[in-house]
Amino acid sequence: MADELPDEFIGGLRKSAREEKSDAVIIGEVWEDASNKISYGKRRRYLLGGELDGVMNYPFRSAVLAYLSGADAGDFVRVMESQRENYPEKAFYSQMNSLGTHDTARILTLLGGVGTQPPGTRQERAAHRLSPEERACAVSLLKVGAAIQFLFPGSPCVYYGDEAGMEGWEDPFNRRGYPWGREDQELVDWYSRLGRIRAESRAVQSGGIRYLCAEGALLVFERSLSGERRVLAANRGHRPETLTLPWPEARAYEYIHGRTLPVKDGEITLTVMPRCAMVIGC
């Protein structure tokens, strides 16, 4: 919890950790933009090279949640590009990207209750469960959000049980025991698929990012490295979205659903179904 530790202590922690293990990584819990954070009346030095390697990327979580809840995709890009401009490159690529933590309500609960207020009393929040219709909507949106999380620069960090479909408002309702044997297998399979896509692609792990489209419900960005690229196309909206992308390669493959896409005249045309995501590569 870096906000509660003096800069001098964090610097000493880094020095000691690196003496013990030369490639040790120090990640700090910082909720805001860590490049200009003021804590206890002091401008912090988190990312100047002598303290943290990266931080928990709460601005990413907020931007994804806003997008999934109806904000324009361009708003997501503006927040993330502002962060990329403010952070050293290595810090930007060393962030811990989460959609939920022990300090937040479960992401599935938030997505299922978009536009509504939490139940009023603690007892009501403890007993609250999404309706089948709310849950189906939330699962679809979470799959889109997880695809963004796993394809985005930084390290995807999944709060236990989010991948299993756990629900819950604030602490302690977001800290229930893992539902062994009762996991949402649709979500478990989805997260596993995204994990394989990331593990098998150097471009996704550490490549650059370029936004290809960010309008309304449609968010499309490319990760590329040494000639390899992967394109994420996400649609959080209620209707299909179609776009055409330049595609100089002879082959285009959609990795989430395992299918080959036609390439014609150096282009591919994508139709992204409502509340769905695609990952395309060659």
C-alpha positions as CSV (number, residue, x, y, z in Angstrom):
1,M,0.0,0.0,0.0
2,A,2.4,2.6,-1.3
3,D,0.4,5.6,-0.3
4,E,0.9,4.8,3.3
5,L,4.7,4.3,3.1
6,P,7.3,7.1,2.9
7,D,9.2,7.5,-0.4
8,E,12.4,6.7,1.5
9,F,11.0,3.4,2.8
10,I,9.9,2.4,-0.7
11,G,13.3,3.3,-2.1
12,G,15.0,1.1,0.6
13,L,12.6,-1.7,-0.1
14,R,13.5,-1.6,-3.7
15,K,17.2,-1.6,-3.0
16,S,16.9,-4.6,-0.6
17,A,14.7,-6.5,-3.0
18,R,17.1,-6.0,-5.9
19,E,20.0,-7.0,-3.8
20,E,18.2,-10.3,-3.0
21,K,16.9,-10.8,-6.5
22,S,18.2,-8.7,-9.4
23,D,15.0,-8.8,-11.4
24,A,12.6,-8.4,-8.5
25,V,9.5,-6.3,-9.4
26,I,7.9,-3.8,-7.0
27,I,4.3,-3.1,-7.6
28,G,2.5,-0.4,-5.5
29,E,-1.1,0.0,-4.6
30,V,-1.9,3.4,-6.0
31,W,-5.5,4.2,-6.9
32,E,-4.9,7.3,-9.0
33,D,-2.5,8.5,-11.7
34,A,0.8,7.5,-10.0
35,S,2.8,10.1,-12.0
36,N,1.3,13.1,-10.2
37,K,-0.1,11.6,-6.9
38,I,-0.1,13.8,-3.8
39,S,-0.3,11.9,-0.5
40,Y,-0.1,13.4,2.9
41,G,0.6,16.8,1.3
42,K,3.6,15.5,-0.6
43,R,4.2,14.9,-4.3
44,R,5.2,11.3,-4.6
45,R,8.1,9.9,-6.5
46,Y,6.6,6.5,-7.4
47,L,7.8,6.3,-11.0
48,L,11.0,8.3,-11.2
49,G,13.2,5.2,-11.3
50,G,14.1,4.7,-7.6
51,E,11.0,3.2,-6.1
52,L,8.1,1.4,-7.9
53,D,8.3,-0.6,-11.1
54,G,4.6,-0.3,-11.7
55,V,1.3,0.1,-9.9
56,M,-2.2,-1.4,-9.6
57,N,-4.0,0.1,-12.5
58,Y,-7.2,1.4,-11.0
59,P,-7.6,4.0,-13.8
60,F,-7.8,1.1,-16.2
61,R,-10.5,-0.6,-14.2
62,S,-12.5,2.6,-14.0
63,A,-12.2,3.2,-17.8
64,V,-13.2,-0.3,-18.7
65,L,-16.1,-0.3,-16.3
66,A,-17.3,3.1,-17.7
67,Y,-17.0,1.8,-21.3
68,L,-18.9,-1.4,-20.5
69,S,-21.6,0.7,-18.7
70,G,-22.3,2.8,-21.7
71,A,-19.5,5.4,-22.1
72,D,-18.1,6.1,-25.6
73,A,-15.1,4.0,-26.5
74,G,-13.2,7.2,-27.2
75,D,-13.4,8.1,-23.5
76,F,-11.5,4.9,-22.7
77,V,-8.8,5.8,-25.2
78,R,-8.4,9.3,-23.8
79,V,-7.9,8.0,-20.3
80,M,-5.5,5.3,-21.3
81,E,-3.5,7.6,-23.7
82,S,-3.2,10.2,-21.0
83,Q,-1.8,7.6,-18.7
84,R,0.6,6.4,-21.3
85,E,1.8,10.0,-21.9
86,N,2.3,10.5,-18.1
87,Y,4.0,7.2,-17.3
88,P,7.5,6.0,-18.2
89,E,7.2,3.4,-20.9
90,K,8.5,0.5,-18.6
91,A,6.1,1.5,-15.9
92,F,3.1,1.6,-18.3
93,Y,3.9,-1.9,-19.4
94,S,4.5,-3.1,-15.8
95,Q,1.1,-2.3,-14.5
96,M,-1.3,-4.7,-12.7
97,N,-4.5,-4.5,-14.7
98,S,-7.5,-5.6,-12.6
99,L,-11.3,-5.4,-13.0
100,G,-11.9,-6.3,-9.4
101,T,-10.0,-6.5,-6.1
102,H,-10.7,-7.2,-2.4
103,D,-11.4,-3.4,-2.1
104,T,-14.1,-3.2,-4.8
105,A,-17.5,-4.8,-5.4
106,R,-17.5,-7.8,-7.6
107,I,-17.2,-6.8,-11.3
108,L,-20.1,-9.1,-12.2
109,T,-22.4,-7.5,-9.6
110,L,-21.5,-4.0,-10.9
111,L,-22.1,-5.0,-14.6
112,G,-25.4,-6.7,-13.7
113,G,-26.6,-3.6,-11.9
114,V,-25.6,-0.9,-14.5
115,G,-27.7,2.2,-13.9
116,T,-29.1,1.0,-10.6
117,Q,-28.2,1.8,-7.0
118,P,-26.9,-0.9,-4.6
119,P,-29.5,-2.3,-2.1
120,G,-30.0,0.1,0.7
121,T,-29.2,-1.9,3.8
122,R,-26.2,-4.1,4.6
123,Q,-28.6,-7.1,5.1
124,E,-30.1,-6.5,1.6
125,R,-26.7,-6.3,0.0
126,A,-25.6,-9.5,1.7
127,A,-28.6,-11.4,0.3
128,H,-28.6,-9.7,-3.1
129,R,-28.2,-11.9,-6.2
130,L,-28.6,-10.9,-9.9
131,S,-31.7,-12.0,-11.7
132,P,-31.1,-14.5,-14.5
133,E,-31.6,-11.7,-17.0
134,E,-29.2,-9.4,-15.2
135,R,-26.6,-12.2,-14.8
136,A,-26.7,-13.1,-18.5
137,C,-26.1,-9.5,-19.5
138,A,-23.3,-9.1,-16.9
139,V,-21.6,-12.3,-18.1
140,S,-21.6,-11.1,-21.7
141,L,-20.1,-7.7,-20.6
142,L,-17.5,-9.3,-18.4
143,K,-16.3,-11.4,-21.2
144,V,-15.8,-8.3,-23.3
145,G,-14.0,-6.6,-20.3
146,A,-11.8,-9.6,-19.8
147,A,-10.8,-9.6,-23.4
148,I,-9.7,-6.0,-23.1
149,Q,-7.9,-6.8,-19.9
150,F,-5.9,-9.7,-21.3
151,L,-5.0,-7.9,-24.6
152,F,-4.0,-4.6,-23.0
153,P,-0.4,-3.6,-22.1
154,G,0.5,-4.6,-18.6
155,S,-0.3,-7.8,-16.6
156,P,-3.9,-9.0,-16.3
157,C,-4.6,-9.8,-12.7
158,V,-7.8,-11.7,-12.0
159,Y,-9.3,-11.4,-8.5
160,Y,-10.1,-14.9,-7.4
161,G,-13.6,-16.0,-8.3
162,D,-14.3,-13.3,-11.0
163,E,-13.4,-16.0,-13.6
164,A,-15.9,-18.3,-11.8
165,G,-18.8,-15.9,-11.9
166,M,-18.8,-14.8,-8.2
167,E,-21.1,-12.0,-7.1
168,G,-21.0,-9.6,-4.2
169,W,-21.1,-6.0,-3.1
170,E,-18.5,-4.4,-0.8
171,D,-16.4,-6.2,1.8
172,P,-17.2,-8.8,3.2
173,F,-19.7,-9.7,0.4
174,N,-16.9,-9.6,-2.2
175,R,-14.7,-12.1,-0.2
176,R,-16.9,-15.2,0.0
177,G,-15.2,-18.6,-0.4
178,Y,-14.4,-19.8,-3.9
179,P,-17.3,-21.8,-5.4
180,W,-15.5,-25.1,-5.9
181,G,-17.6,-27.4,-8.1
182,R,-20.1,-24.6,-8.8
183,E,-18.0,-22.4,-11.1
184,D,-19.6,-20.7,-14.1
185,Q,-17.9,-22.9,-16.7
186,E,-18.7,-20.6,-19.5
187,L,-16.6,-17.9,-17.8
188,V,-13.8,-20.3,-16.7
189,D,-13.5,-21.5,-20.3
190,W,-13.4,-17.9,-21.6
191,Y,-10.7,-16.8,-19.2
192,S,-8.7,-19.9,-20.1
193,R,-8.9,-19.1,-23.8
194,L,-7.8,-15.6,-23.2
195,G,-4.9,-16.8,-21.1
196,R,-3.7,-19.1,-23.9
197,I,-4.0,-16.3,-26.4
198,R,-1.8,-14.1,-24.3
199,A,0.7,-16.9,-23.4
200,E,1.2,-17.8,-27.0
201,S,1.8,-14.2,-28.3
202,R,4.8,-12.0,-27.7
203,A,3.0,-9.2,-29.3
204,V,0.2,-9.4,-26.6
205,Q,2.7,-9.8,-23.8
206,S,5.0,-6.8,-24.6
207,G,4.2,-5.3,-28.0
208,G,3.1,-1.8,-28.8
209,I,-0.5,-0.6,-28.9
210,R,-2.3,1.3,-31.7
211,Y,-6.0,2.2,-31.6
212,L,-7.8,1.4,-34.9
213,C,-11.3,2.4,-34.0
214,A,-12.9,3.9,-30.8
215,E,-16.4,5.2,-31.6
216,G,-19.5,4.6,-29.6
217,A,-19.7,0.9,-28.6
218,L,-16.8,-0.2,-30.7
219,L,-13.3,-0.4,-29.4
220,V,-10.5,-1.8,-31.7
221,F,-6.8,-1.8,-31.0
222,E,-3.7,-3.6,-32.3
223,R,-0.8,-5.1,-30.4
224,S,2.3,-5.6,-32.5
225,L,5.9,-6.8,-32.1
226,S,8.6,-7.9,-34.6
227,G,6.1,-8.5,-37.4
228,E,3.6,-10.3,-35.2
229,R,0.2,-8.6,-34.4
230,R,-3.0,-9.3,-32.7
231,V,-6.1,-7.1,-33.1
232,L,-8.8,-6.9,-30.4
233,A,-12.3,-5.9,-31.6
234,A,-14.8,-5.3,-28.7
235,N,-18.4,-4.3,-29.0
236,R,-20.3,-3.5,-25.7
237,G,-23.4,-2.4,-27.5
238,H,-26.8,-3.8,-28.3
239,R,-26.4,-4.2,-32.1
240,P,-23.8,-5.7,-34.4
241,E,-20.9,-3.4,-35.5
242,T,-19.1,-3.9,-38.8
243,L,-15.8,-2.4,-39.8
244,T,-13.2,-3.0,-42.5
245,L,-9.4,-3.2,-41.7
246,P,-6.4,-3.2,-44.0
247,W,-4.9,-6.7,-43.9
248,P,-1.7,-7.2,-46.0
249,E,-1.3,-10.8,-44.8
250,A,-2.8,-13.6,-46.8
251,R,-4.4,-15.2,-43.8
252,A,-6.6,-13.9,-40.9
253,Y,-7.5,-16.1,-38.0
254,E,-9.9,-15.3,-35.2
255,Y,-8.5,-16.9,-32.0
256,I,-11.3,-16.7,-29.5
257,H,-13.8,-18.7,-31.6
258,G,-11.2,-20.6,-33.7
259,R,-12.1,-19.7,-37.2
260,T,-10.4,-18.4,-40.4
261,L,-11.6,-15.1,-41.8
262,P,-11.7,-14.2,-45.5
263,V,-9.1,-11.8,-46.8
264,K,-10.1,-9.9,-49.9
265,D,-8.1,-7.2,-51.8
266,G,-5.8,-6.7,-48.8
267,E,-8.7,-6.1,-46.3
268,I,-10.8,-8.0,-43.8
269,T,-14.4,-7.1,-42.8
270,L,-15.4,-7.8,-39.2
271,T,-18.8,-8.0,-37.8
272,V,-18.6,-7.9,-34.1
273,M,-21.8,-9.2,-32.5
274,P,-23.4,-7.3,-29.5
275,R,-21.5,-7.7,-26.2
276,C,-18.9,-9.8,-27.9
277,A,-15.1,-9.6,-28.5
278,M,-12.8,-11.0,-31.2
279,V,-9.0,-11.4,-31.4
280,I,-7.6,-11.6,-34.9
281,G,-4.1,-12.4,-36.1
282,C,-2.4,-14.0,-39.0
